[in-house]
Amino acid sequence: VIVVPLLASLIHTSPKDTPEMPKDILDRFLAQEEAVMAMKSNHKDKSEMTFAERVDNSFITTFIIGIAGIVYLVYWFYTEGFDLNLDIMNFMLLMIGILCHGSPRNLLNACEEGVRSAYGVLVQFPFYAGIQGMMSTSGLVAIIANAFAENSNATTYPFLCYICMAIINFFIPSSGGIFMVAGPALGEAALSVGLEPNKFLIAFTAGETISNIIQPFWAIPLLGIAGLKMKDIMGYCIVFFVVLTAIFFGVWAVMW
């Protein structure tokens, strides 16, 4: 409560270097369509692109994702019959859309033009749900929990659990979803090393919450309104991530 506002005031840019949000939000949304069209027409030469930009503009990326999705659809209908439920319908439309747009960048441009500032959430969350399903059904989370339990004790486990959850939260950025997947396995591991349930829950919740600071999903609608990109705020987010982690670890070391 004390450190975060103080730190924010210290790292805030000077007024002359601070970008201002347009006064009329509606005009900003109307102008966004022109910005999208300009971005589409402004193609970089491959030699000028970063590695991330090359991946974004590569057909290979969408081909791998799209074909993997089509293979699963074939498997689904072969094993389940013509069970066209809502989940499969959404999945099918997503995979077809990915293949038809040719590259991730084209897909994102089309989504941004269609749904404005919420486009990133609509694209990201189906993949988050898929990752959550794979991590839970494959037993990966249980393997991670057992590895942490075997190499820790009641004193060190909260710190390791915090780090573990901060990492997993990148792939499952949902508090309810992440507890469904990782809660039972990590909870049993905590009991096996003699850690009290309340301490485990504090470490678990702090870890899965802290990495939200550097997990971009929550900021996408806000960035769309403000006309910023994630890279414009990531430096500040990392500072808060490091400082708050140091505070958590310091308090736990003293109190526990």
XYZ file of N, CA and C in Angstrom:
768
model
N 0.833 -1.207 0.000
C 0.000 0.000 0.000
C 0.866 1.256 0.000
N 1.993 1.217 0.699
C 2.861 2.389 0.788
C 3.860 2.427 -0.361
N 4.491 1.263 -0.639
C 5.594 1.226 -1.595
C 5.118 1.440 -3.027
N 4.005 0.826 -3.400
C 3.575 0.891 -4.805
C 3.260 2.321 -5.259
N 2.434 3.106 -4.536
C 2.204 4.488 -4.984
C 3.487 5.320 -4.993
N 4.342 5.105 -3.981
C 5.593 5.851 -3.934
C 6.479 5.509 -5.120
N 6.585 4.216 -5.421
C 7.403 3.793 -6.558
C 6.846 4.327 -7.870
N 5.505 4.309 -7.998
C 4.873 4.812 -9.221
C 5.193 6.289 -9.432
N 5.184 7.056 -8.355
C 5.481 8.488 -8.486
C 6.944 8.727 -8.849
N 7.824 7.841 -8.364
C 9.254 8.013 -8.636
C 9.624 7.665 -10.073
N 8.962 6.651 -10.649
C 9.335 6.218 -12.008
C 8.448 6.842 -13.077
N 7.505 7.674 -12.665
C 6.634 8.338 -13.649
C 7.469 9.266 -14.519
N 7.169 9.279 -15.814
C 7.913 10.148 -16.724
C 7.579 11.606 -16.464
N 8.434 12.482 -16.940
C 8.174 13.909 -16.778
C 6.969 14.299 -17.632
N 6.273 15.366 -17.259
C 5.068 15.760 -18.014
C 5.304 15.941 -19.506
N 6.461 16.474 -19.877
C 6.718 16.719 -21.293
C 6.924 15.423 -22.078
N 7.326 14.350 -21.379
C 7.549 13.068 -22.054
C 6.390 12.096 -21.895
N 5.339 12.515 -21.214
C 4.206 11.628 -20.974
C 3.192 11.741 -22.105
N 2.910 10.641 -22.811
C 1.893 10.713 -23.873
C 0.509 10.942 -23.280
N -0.274 11.774 -23.926
C -1.605 12.095 -23.432
C -2.664 11.288 -24.181
N -3.658 10.825 -23.438
C -4.786 10.146 -24.068
C -5.641 11.195 -24.786
N -6.101 10.890 -25.999
C -6.979 11.843 -26.704
C -8.199 12.201 -25.852
N -8.600 13.441 -25.935
C -9.700 13.912 -25.100
C -11.007 13.225 -25.452
N -11.216 12.997 -26.701
C -12.478 12.391 -27.123
C -12.234 10.925 -27.463
N -12.654 10.038 -26.575
C -12.433 8.609 -26.785
C -13.123 8.132 -28.057
N -14.276 8.642 -28.354
C -14.996 8.208 -29.543
C -14.196 8.499 -30.809
N -13.603 9.676 -30.861
C -12.775 10.010 -32.022
C -11.597 9.055 -32.137
N -11.089 8.635 -30.986
C -9.965 7.694 -30.997
C -10.362 6.377 -31.647
N -11.541 5.886 -31.329
C -11.990 4.626 -31.915
C -12.240 4.784 -33.414
N -12.805 5.916 -33.814
C -13.050 6.139 -35.231
C -11.747 6.248 -36.009
N -10.747 6.853 -35.374
C -9.457 6.999 -36.038
C -8.681 5.690 -36.083
N -9.068 4.760 -35.228
C -8.343 3.491 -35.162
C -8.459 2.714 -36.471
N -9.589 2.832 -37.126
C -9.775 2.119 -38.387
C -8.766 2.608 -39.425
N -8.535 3.910 -39.461
C -7.551 4.444 -40.389
C -6.156 3.955 -40.033
N -5.873 3.849 -38.715
C -4.559 3.384 -38.285
C -4.334 1.933 -38.694
N -5.391 1.132 -38.578
C -5.279 -0.276 -38.978
C -4.996 -0.388 -40.464
N -5.703 0.383 -41.266
C -5.498 0.348 -42.708
C -4.092 0.816 -43.073
N -3.610 1.845 -42.357
C -2.261 2.331 -42.619
C -1.226 1.277 -42.249
N -1.473 0.555 -41.158
C -0.550 -0.484 -40.727
C -0.491 -1.609 -41.754
N -1.658 -1.925 -42.334
C -1.692 -2.983 -43.336
C -0.889 -2.596 -44.573
N -0.924 -1.324 -44.920
C -0.229 -0.878 -46.132
C 1.253 -0.628 -45.907
N 1.674 -0.595 -44.652
C 3.068 -0.307 -44.324
C 3.832 -1.609 -44.091
N 4.257 -2.247 -45.163
C 4.936 -3.530 -45.065
C 6.438 -3.313 -44.966
N 7.053 -3.995 -44.016
C 8.498 -3.931 -43.859
C 9.163 -4.985 -44.730
N 10.379 -4.704 -45.136
C 11.187 -5.717 -45.792
C 11.625 -6.746 -44.755
N 11.744 -8.003 -45.142
C 12.094 -9.055 -44.193
C 13.409 -8.776 -43.475
N 14.344 -8.142 -44.167
C 15.635 -7.836 -43.548
C 15.507 -6.817 -42.429
N 14.418 -6.025 -42.432
C 14.208 -5.007 -41.403
C 13.376 -5.525 -40.231
N 12.807 -6.726 -40.367
C 11.945 -7.264 -39.329
C 12.740 -7.904 -38.205
N 12.214 -7.798 -36.999
C 12.769 -8.557 -35.876
C 12.302 -10.008 -35.997
N 12.866 -10.881 -35.171
C 12.462 -12.292 -35.215
C 10.975 -12.438 -34.911
N 10.496 -11.682 -33.898
C 9.077 -11.758 -33.534
C 8.187 -11.314 -34.688
N 8.601 -10.270 -35.418
C 7.811 -9.784 -36.547
C 7.793 -10.806 -37.685
N 8.905 -11.500 -37.871
C 8.932 -12.537 -38.909
C 7.989 -13.679 -38.567
N 7.961 -14.067 -37.289
C 7.030 -15.119 -36.860
C 5.595 -14.656 -37.060
N 5.313 -13.390 -36.723
C 3.958 -12.843 -36.855
C 3.491 -12.829 -38.309
N 4.418 -12.644 -39.227
C 4.059 -12.509 -40.639
C 4.340 -13.762 -41.457
N 4.603 -14.863 -40.782
C 4.959 -16.097 -41.479
C 3.746 -16.990 -41.686
N 3.624 -17.541 -42.891
C 2.568 -18.514 -43.166
C 2.831 -19.820 -42.421
N 4.109 -20.108 -42.168
C 4.460 -21.366 -41.492
C 3.802 -21.431 -40.115
N 3.778 -20.293 -39.412
C 3.189 -20.257 -38.068
C 1.715 -20.653 -38.108
N 0.961 -20.021 -38.986
C -0.466 -20.335 -39.065
C -0.694 -21.740 -39.625
N 0.194 -22.182 -40.519
C 0.050 -23.524 -41.087
C 0.177 -24.589 -40.002
N 1.175 -24.426 -39.131
C 1.391 -25.408 -38.061
C 0.189 -25.435 -37.113
N -0.260 -24.241 -36.695
C -1.391 -24.163 -35.761
C -2.668 -24.665 -36.417
N -2.926 -24.199 -37.623
C -4.167 -24.549 -38.300
C -4.255 -26.034 -38.635
N -3.171 -26.601 -39.152
C -3.186 -28.020 -39.506
C -3.326 -28.883 -38.252
N -2.653 -28.489 -37.158
C -2.807 -29.235 -35.903
C -4.270 -29.219 -35.454
N -4.929 -28.072 -35.615
C -6.340 -27.975 -35.253
C -7.221 -28.831 -36.138
N -6.952 -28.837 -37.433
C -7.742 -29.655 -38.366
C -7.560 -31.142 -38.070
N -6.327 -31.536 -37.752
C -6.072 -32.937 -37.397
C -6.902 -33.335 -36.188
N -6.966 -32.441 -35.189
C -7.774 -32.753 -34.012
C -9.256 -32.850 -34.359
N -9.733 -31.975 -35.234
C -11.137 -32.024 -35.630
C -11.478 -33.344 -36.323
N -10.556 -33.791 -37.188
C -10.767 -35.087 -37.848
C -10.834 -36.190 -36.800
N -9.912 -36.145 -35.838
C -9.901 -37.150 -34.769
C -11.194 -37.092 -33.951
N -11.665 -35.881 -33.665
C -12.880 -35.716 -32.857
C -14.094 -36.346 -33.552
N -14.296 -35.988 -34.809
C -15.462 -36.505 -35.516
C -15.339 -38.009 -35.781
N -14.116 -38.500 -35.927
C -13.919 -39.931 -36.156
C -14.252 -40.740 -34.900
N -13.881 -40.187 -33.722
C -14.088 -40.925 -32.474
C -15.434 -40.625 -31.820
N -15.961 -39.415 -32.011
C -17.185 -39.009 -31.336
C -18.406 -38.982 -32.246
N -18.200 -39.209 -33.533
C -19.305 -39.054 -34.457
C -19.545 -37.582 -34.753
N -20.683 -37.263 -35.349
C -20.955 -35.867 -35.699
C -21.505 -35.120 -34.487
N -20.628 -34.936 -33.509
C -20.991 -34.221 -32.281
C -20.532 -32.774 -32.414
N -21.354 -31.955 -33.047
C -20.991 -30.567 -33.317
C -21.503 -29.683 -32.185
N -20.831 -29.774 -31.019
C -21.254 -28.947 -29.895
C -20.649 -27.549 -30.005
N -20.968 -26.695 -29.049
C -20.544 -25.295 -29.119
C -19.029 -25.158 -29.082
N -18.364 -25.944 -28.242
C -16.906 -25.864 -28.144
C -16.250 -26.232 -29.472
N -16.724 -27.313 -30.094
C -16.146 -27.757 -31.360
C -16.437 -26.758 -32.472
N -17.621 -26.180 -32.457
C -17.956 -25.166 -33.455
C -17.020 -23.956 -33.344
N -16.824 -23.470 -32.135
C -15.914 -22.337 -31.936
C -14.495 -22.690 -32.349
N -14.063 -23.897 -31.983
C -12.717 -24.348 -32.323
C -12.552 -24.442 -33.845
N -13.549 -24.984 -34.530
C -13.491 -25.122 -35.976
C -13.395 -23.758 -36.658
N -14.224 -22.822 -36.228
C -14.204 -21.488 -36.828
C -12.863 -20.794 -36.590
N -12.299 -20.981 -35.392
C -11.007 -20.375 -35.088
C -9.920 -20.933 -35.990
N -9.867 -22.254 -36.160
C -8.836 -22.876 -36.991
C -8.984 -22.490 -38.459
N -10.225 -22.448 -38.937
C -10.445 -22.039 -40.325
C -10.015 -20.586 -40.525
N -10.348 -19.740 -39.545
C -9.941 -18.344 -39.628
C -8.434 -18.181 -39.641
N -7.745 -18.961 -38.833
C -6.286 -18.899 -38.785
C -5.689 -19.286 -40.130
N -6.181 -20.380 -40.716
C -5.651 -20.837 -42.003
C -5.970 -19.862 -43.129
N -7.173 -19.303 -43.125
C -7.589 -18.434 -44.227
C -6.865 -17.092 -44.239
N -6.391 -16.637 -43.079
C -5.743 -15.322 -43.036
C -4.261 -15.381 -43.397
N -3.681 -16.563 -43.392
C -2.322 -16.701 -43.911
C -1.206 -16.440 -42.935
N -1.387 -15.524 -42.006
C -0.347 -15.235 -41.008
C -1.006 -14.698 -39.753
N -0.342 -14.847 -38.591
C -0.902 -14.294 -37.352
C -1.174 -12.799 -37.441
N -0.300 -12.060 -38.114
C -0.487 -10.617 -38.214
C -1.744 -10.280 -39.000
N -1.999 -10.991 -40.099
C -3.216 -10.736 -40.866
C -4.463 -11.045 -40.042
N -4.396 -12.131 -39.274
C -5.529 -12.492 -38.420
C -5.789 -11.417 -37.385
N -4.745 -10.932 -36.723
C -4.909 -9.907 -35.697
C -5.404 -8.597 -36.292
N -4.900 -8.253 -37.480
C -5.374 -7.028 -38.133
C -6.865 -7.108 -38.424
N -7.309 -8.274 -38.913
C -8.726 -8.443 -39.226
C -9.573 -8.394 -37.961
N -9.081 -9.035 -36.892
C -9.827 -9.015 -35.620
C -9.891 -7.602 -35.054
N -8.770 -6.886 -35.146
C -8.752 -5.519 -34.624
C -9.725 -4.630 -35.393
N -9.795 -4.833 -36.689
C -10.710 -4.035 -37.491
C -12.158 -4.378 -37.157
N -12.406 -5.645 -36.780
C -13.771 -6.078 -36.526
C -14.276 -5.776 -35.136
N -13.419 -5.948 -34.118
C -13.904 -5.799 -32.736
C -13.104 -4.781 -31.929
N -12.318 -4.001 -32.599
C -11.600 -2.897 -31.966
C -10.731 -3.357 -30.799
N -10.864 -2.692 -29.662
C -9.895 -2.854 -28.583
C -9.980 -4.192 -27.870
N -11.020 -4.980 -28.089
C -11.154 -6.270 -27.394
C -10.613 -7.434 -28.219
N -9.998 -7.143 -29.357
C -9.623 -8.231 -30.262
C -8.585 -9.165 -29.652
N -7.651 -8.607 -28.867
C -6.595 -9.444 -28.298
C -7.127 -10.484 -27.337
N -8.121 -10.104 -26.544
C -8.708 -11.033 -25.588
C -9.421 -12.163 -26.322
N -10.136 -11.819 -27.379
C -10.884 -12.834 -28.118
C -9.961 -13.856 -28.772
N -8.786 -13.423 -29.179
C -7.848 -14.337 -29.831
C -7.067 -15.144 -28.794
N -6.678 -14.508 -27.719
C -5.812 -15.158 -26.730
C -6.515 -16.240 -25.913
N -7.711 -15.968 -25.459
C -8.308 -16.848 -24.468
C -8.646 -18.246 -24.964
N -9.010 -18.452 -26.230
C -9.151 -19.844 -26.678
C -7.861 -20.634 -26.541
N -6.719 -19.986 -26.775
C -5.437 -20.678 -26.634
C -5.113 -20.920 -25.160
N -5.454 -19.966 -24.303
C -5.250 -20.177 -22.867
C -6.059 -21.373 -22.378
N -7.303 -21.481 -22.856
C -8.137 -22.617 -22.455
C -7.536 -23.926 -22.932
N -6.988 -23.934 -24.143
C -6.343 -25.141 -24.653
C -5.119 -25.521 -23.851
N -4.317 -24.531 -23.495
C -3.127 -24.783 -22.683
C -3.520 -25.330 -21.323
N -4.564 -24.755 -20.739
C -5.049 -25.236 -19.442
C -5.461 -26.697 -19.538
N -6.182 -27.051 -20.590
C -6.612 -28.432 -20.759
C -5.435 -29.386 -20.919
N -4.448 -28.986 -21.704
C -3.285 -29.855 -21.918
C -2.472 -30.039 -20.640
N -2.312 -28.956 -19.886
C -1.506 -29.047 -18.665
C -2.187 -29.898 -17.605
N -3.520 -29.848 -17.567
C -4.233 -30.611 -16.539
C -4.365 -32.077 -16.917
N -4.773 -32.368 -18.157
C -5.014 -33.759 -18.546
C -3.738 -34.541 -18.806
N -2.650 -33.852 -19.129
C -1.389 -34.553 -19.399
C -0.649 -34.945 -18.126
N -1.047 -34.355 -16.991
C -0.348 -34.624 -15.738
C 0.882 -33.762 -15.529
N 1.077 -32.764 -16.402
C 2.264 -31.911 -16.303
C 2.301 -31.157 -14.980
N 1.148 -30.646 -14.546
C 1.110 -29.888 -13.297
C 1.492 -30.774 -12.118
N 1.012 -32.017 -12.113
C 1.367 -32.948 -11.032
C 2.855 -33.220 -11.015
N 3.455 -33.342 -12.188
C 4.903 -33.560 -12.276
C 5.659 -32.373 -11.685
N 5.210 -31.163 -12.026
C 5.856 -29.952 -11.496
C 5.713 -29.891 -9.981
N 4.512 -30.177 -9.482
C 4.267 -30.130 -8.033
C 5.146 -31.131 -7.301
N 5.251 -32.338 -7.826
C 6.082 -33.357 -7.180
C 7.548 -32.964 -7.189
N 7.993 -32.345 -8.280
C 9.378 -31.905 -8.360
C 9.677 -30.848 -7.296
N 8.729 -29.939 -7.085
C 8.910 -28.910 -6.066
C 8.901 -29.528 -4.670
N 8.006 -30.468 -4.443
C 7.906 -31.080 -3.118
C 9.147 -31.886 -2.777
N 9.724 -32.567 -3.766
C 10.888 -33.407 -3.513
C 12.139 -32.589 -3.209
N 12.147 -31.341 -3.622
C 13.343 -30.513 -3.454
C 13.099 -29.328 -2.524
N 12.171 -29.481 -1.580
C 11.885 -28.382 -0.656
C 11.417 -28.934 0.663
N 11.252 -28.018 1.625
C 10.702 -28.373 2.933
C 9.659 -27.328 3.301
N 9.161 -27.398 4.530
C 8.094 -26.480 4.940
C 8.542 -25.019 4.885
N 9.843 -24.771 5.008
C 10.356 -23.398 4.985
C 10.513 -22.872 3.572
N 11.046 -23.687 2.682
C 11.346 -23.224 1.324
C 10.176 -23.392 0.357
N 9.224 -24.260 0.699
C 8.142 -24.549 -0.254
C 7.322 -23.322 -0.632
N 6.951 -22.414 0.306
C 6.172 -21.235 -0.105
C 6.866 -20.407 -1.181
N 8.194 -20.264 -1.078
C 8.932 -19.477 -2.061
C 8.935 -20.182 -3.423
N 9.146 -21.490 -3.408
C 9.149 -22.243 -4.650
C 7.753 -22.303 -5.269
N 6.737 -22.420 -4.420
C 5.356 -22.428 -4.905
C 5.017 -21.093 -5.565
N 5.471 -20.021 -4.969
C 5.264 -18.671 -5.525
C 5.852 -18.582 -6.933
N 7.098 -19.019 -7.077
C 7.767 -18.968 -8.385
C 7.055 -19.868 -9.386
N 6.683 -21.065 -8.929
C 5.985 -22.011 -9.793
C 4.691 -21.411 -10.328
N 3.893 -20.812 -9.458
C 2.613 -20.260 -9.879
C 2.784 -19.036 -10.765
N 3.827 -18.253 -10.504
C 4.082 -17.091 -11.360
C 4.377 -17.532 -12.786
N 5.053 -18.668 -12.939
C 5.363 -19.186 -14.269
C 4.123 -19.780 -14.925
N 3.384 -20.608 -14.191
C 2.201 -21.258 -14.755
C 1.144 -20.227 -15.141
N 1.080 -19.120 -14.403
C 0.079 -18.090 -14.691
C 0.266 -17.455 -16.065
N 1.468 -17.541 -16.622
C 1.672 -17.040 -17.975
C 0.851 -17.841 -18.980
N 0.659 -19.114 -18.691
C -0.033 -19.995 -19.617
C -1.514 -20.159 -19.274
N -1.858 -19.967 -17.988
C -3.258 -20.059 -17.556
C -3.577 -18.811 -16.733
N -3.838 -17.677 -17.378
C -4.052 -16.423 -16.637
C -5.463 -16.289 -16.099
N -5.892 -17.262 -15.348
C -7.221 -17.242 -14.750
C -7.111 -17.823 -13.349
N -7.500 -17.061 -12.333
C -7.358 -17.526 -10.951
C -8.163 -18.799 -10.698
N -9.400 -18.820 -11.185
C -10.215 -20.018 -11.003
C -9.660 -21.207 -11.769
N -9.295 -20.963 -13.035
C -8.769 -22.043 -13.861
C -7.460 -22.594 -13.336
N -6.580 -21.717 -12.874
C -5.277 -22.168 -12.405
C -5.399 -22.947 -11.100
N -6.387 -22.578 -10.260
C -6.565 -23.335 -9.021
C -7.177 -24.701 -9.307
N -8.065 -24.773 -10.285
C -8.623 -26.068 -10.670
C -7.535 -27.008 -11.157
N -6.579 -26.471 -11.915
C -5.540 -27.299 -12.522
C -4.432 -27.631 -11.528
N -3.936 -26.602 -10.826
C -2.738 -26.781 -10.007
C -3.014 -26.871 -8.513
N -4.168 -26.383 -8.052
C -4.447 -26.342 -6.623
C -4.349 -27.679 -5.913
N -5.058 -28.709 -6.375
C -4.997 -29.995 -5.667
C -3.596 -30.598 -5.606
N -2.880 -30.586 -6.731
C -1.549 -31.200 -6.762
C -0.569 -30.458 -5.864
N -0.555 -29.124 -5.967
C 0.368 -28.344 -5.152
C -0.052 -28.357 -3.682
N -1.354 -28.406 -3.425
C -1.831 -28.486 -2.044
C -1.399 -29.778 -1.371
N -1.517 -30.891 -2.082
C -1.065 -32.168 -1.532
C 0.442 -32.163 -1.302
N 1.174 -31.530 -2.229
C 2.628 -31.444 -2.059
C 2.973 -30.609 -0.831
N 2.198 -29.529 -0.594
C 2.439 -28.688 0.578
C 2.217 -29.474 1.862
N 1.150 -30.265 1.916
C 0.881 -31.079 3.103
C 1.963 -32.129 3.306
N 2.509 -32.645 2.208
C 3.518 -33.698 2.320
C 4.826 -33.183 2.924
N 5.091 -31.873 2.784
C 6.317 -31.314 3.369
C 6.037 -30.644 4.712
N 4.793 -30.718 5.198
C 4.462 -30.182 6.510
C 4.110 -28.717 6.535
N 3.710 -28.144 5.395
C 3.341 -26.721 5.343
C 1.874 -26.554 5.682
N 1.568 -25.575 6.534
C 0.192 -25.313 6.916
C -0.625 -24.854 5.705
N -1.904 -25.255 5.613
C -2.742 -24.895 4.458
C -2.844 -23.390 4.228
N -2.930 -22.599 5.317
C -3.086 -21.155 5.134
C -1.850 -20.537 4.474
N -0.668 -21.024 4.837
C 0.561 -20.502 4.234
C 0.655 -20.915 2.764
N 0.222 -22.128 2.496
C 0.221 -22.581 1.101
C -0.688 -21.710 0.248
N -1.892 -21.421 0.744
C -2.843 -20.623 -0.020
C -2.328 -19.206 -0.256
N -1.646 -18.646 0.734
C -1.077 -17.305 0.573
C -0.011 -17.310 -0.512
N 0.900 -18.294 -0.464
C 1.968 -18.380 -1.461
C 1.398 -18.650 -2.847
N 0.429 -19.553 -2.916
C -0.196 -19.916 -4.196
C -0.852 -18.696 -4.828
N -1.680 -17.998 -4.044
C -2.430 -16.857 -4.568
C -1.508 -15.702 -4.935
N -0.510 -15.434 -4.087
C 0.435 -14.349 -4.382
C 1.195 -14.633 -5.668
N 1.609 -15.886 -5.862
C 2.370 -16.238 -7.058
C 1.556 -16.128 -8.329
N 0.318 -16.656 -8.297
C -0.474 -16.614 -9.529
C -1.008 -15.206 -9.796
N -1.010 -14.357 -8.794
C -1.464 -12.979 -8.992
C -0.333 -12.073 -9.453
N 0.868 -12.274 -8.916
C 1.965 -11.344 -9.177
C 2.351 -11.289 -10.644
N 2.312 -12.442 -11.336
C 2.741 -12.413 -12.734
C 1.690 -11.797 -13.645
N 0.499 -11.513 -13.106
C -0.465 -10.736 -13.896
C 0.090 -9.354 -14.226
N 1.026 -8.882 -13.403
C 1.616 -7.570 -13.658
C 2.343 -7.551 -14.997
N 2.983 -8.666 -15.345
C 3.718 -8.719 -16.611
C 3.037 -9.652 -17.614
N 1.795 -10.057 -17.329
C 0.992 -10.850 -18.264
C 0.075 -9.873 -18.997
N 0.196 -9.749 -20.319
C -0.454 -8.625 -21.018
C -1.951 -8.724 -21.210
N -2.595 -9.847 -20.878
C -3.993 -10.013 -21.275
C -4.911 -8.948 -20.678
N -4.652 -8.550 -19.426
C -5.551 -7.610 -18.749
C -5.447 -6.207 -19.337
N -4.294 -5.900 -19.948
C -4.049 -4.531 -20.399
C -4.522 -4.276 -21.827
N -4.880 -5.325 -22.552
C -5.180 -5.158 -23.977
C -6.305 -4.158 -24.231
N -7.459 -4.267 -23.552
C -8.511 -3.264 -23.811
C -8.074 -1.850 -23.426
N -7.337 -1.734 -22.316
C -6.887 -0.402 -21.876
C -5.897 0.201 -22.868
N -4.986 -0.641 -23.372
C -4.004 -0.146 -24.336
C -4.697 0.279 -25.630
N -5.755 -0.460 -26.009
C -6.489 -0.094 -27.207
C -7.137 1.277 -27.075
N -7.666 1.563 -25.894
C -8.292 2.870 -25.667
C -7.241 3.977 -25.619
N -6.121 3.697 -24.956
C -5.091 4.731 -24.774
C -4.206 4.912 -25.996
N -4.282 3.973 -26.953
C -3.444 4.094 -28.135
C -2.002 3.726 -27.878
N -1.755 2.829 -26.930
C -0.396 2.414 -26.591
C -0.181 0.953 -26.975
N 1.070 0.501 -26.900
C 1.416 -0.896 -27.111
C 1.968 -1.460 -25.803
N 1.982 -2.782 -25.707
C 2.429 -3.410 -24.469
C 3.856 -3.014 -24.123
N 4.696 -2.838 -25.133
C 6.081 -2.474 -24.875
C 6.202 -1.104 -24.209
N 5.166 -0.253 -24.362
C 5.197 1.074 -23.751
C 5.072 1.020 -22.232
N 4.465 -0.049 -21.698
C 4.268 -0.136 -20.242
C 5.017 -1.298 -19.603
N 5.612 -2.189 -20.426
C 6.227 -3.393 -19.874
C 7.374 -3.073 -18.924
N 8.155 -2.062 -19.219
C 9.269 -1.710 -18.335
C 8.787 -1.364 -16.933
N 7.710 -0.604 -16.843
C 7.145 -0.252 -15.541
C 6.600 -1.500 -14.839
N 5.956 -2.368 -15.609
C 5.391 -3.583 -15.018
C 6.476 -4.464 -14.415
N 7.604 -4.591 -15.100
C 8.696 -5.431 -14.600
C 9.254 -4.873 -13.294
N 9.356 -3.552 -13.210
C 9.843 -2.921 -11.972
C 8.936 -3.280 -10.803
N 7.628 -3.160 -10.995
C 6.689 -3.495 -9.926
C 6.740 -4.989 -9.600
N 6.902 -5.809 -10.607
C 7.001 -7.254 -10.395
C 8.178 -7.590 -9.484
N 9.323 -7.023 -9.759
C 10.531 -7.300 -8.972
C 10.393 -6.763 -7.549
N 9.903 -5.531 -7.420
C 9.805 -4.906 -6.100
C 8.790 -5.638 -5.219
N 7.633 -5.973 -5.758
C 6.618 -6.656 -4.969
C 7.060 -8.065 -4.593
N 7.773 -8.733 -5.484
C 8.316 -10.055 -5.150
C 9.297 -9.953 -3.989
N 10.137 -8.939 -4.015
C 11.094 -8.734 -2.924
C 10.363 -8.470 -1.604
N 9.255 -7.715 -1.668
C 8.479 -7.438 -0.455
C 7.858 -8.731 0.075
N 7.240 -9.503 -0.801
C 6.627 -10.776 -0.382
C 7.666 -11.682 0.272
N 8.785 -11.866 -0.392
C 9.813 -12.771 0.125
C 10.379 -12.262 1.447
N 10.554 -10.952 1.556
C 11.080 -10.388 2.789
C 10.141 -10.591 3.963
N 8.840 -10.355 3.724
C 7.845 -10.544 4.783
C 7.772 -12.002 5.212
N 7.760 -12.912 4.229
C 7.675 -14.335 4.553
C 8.896 -14.809 5.328
N 10.069 -14.310 4.938
C 11.306 -14.723 5.622
C 11.290 -14.314 7.094
N 10.691 -13.150 7.368
C 10.645 -12.653 8.749
C 9.529 -13.309 9.544
N 8.344 -13.427 8.926
C 7.156 -13.906 9.654
C 7.094 -15.424 9.768
N 7.663 -16.154 8.767
C 7.517 -17.591 8.765
C 8.770 -18.304 9.205
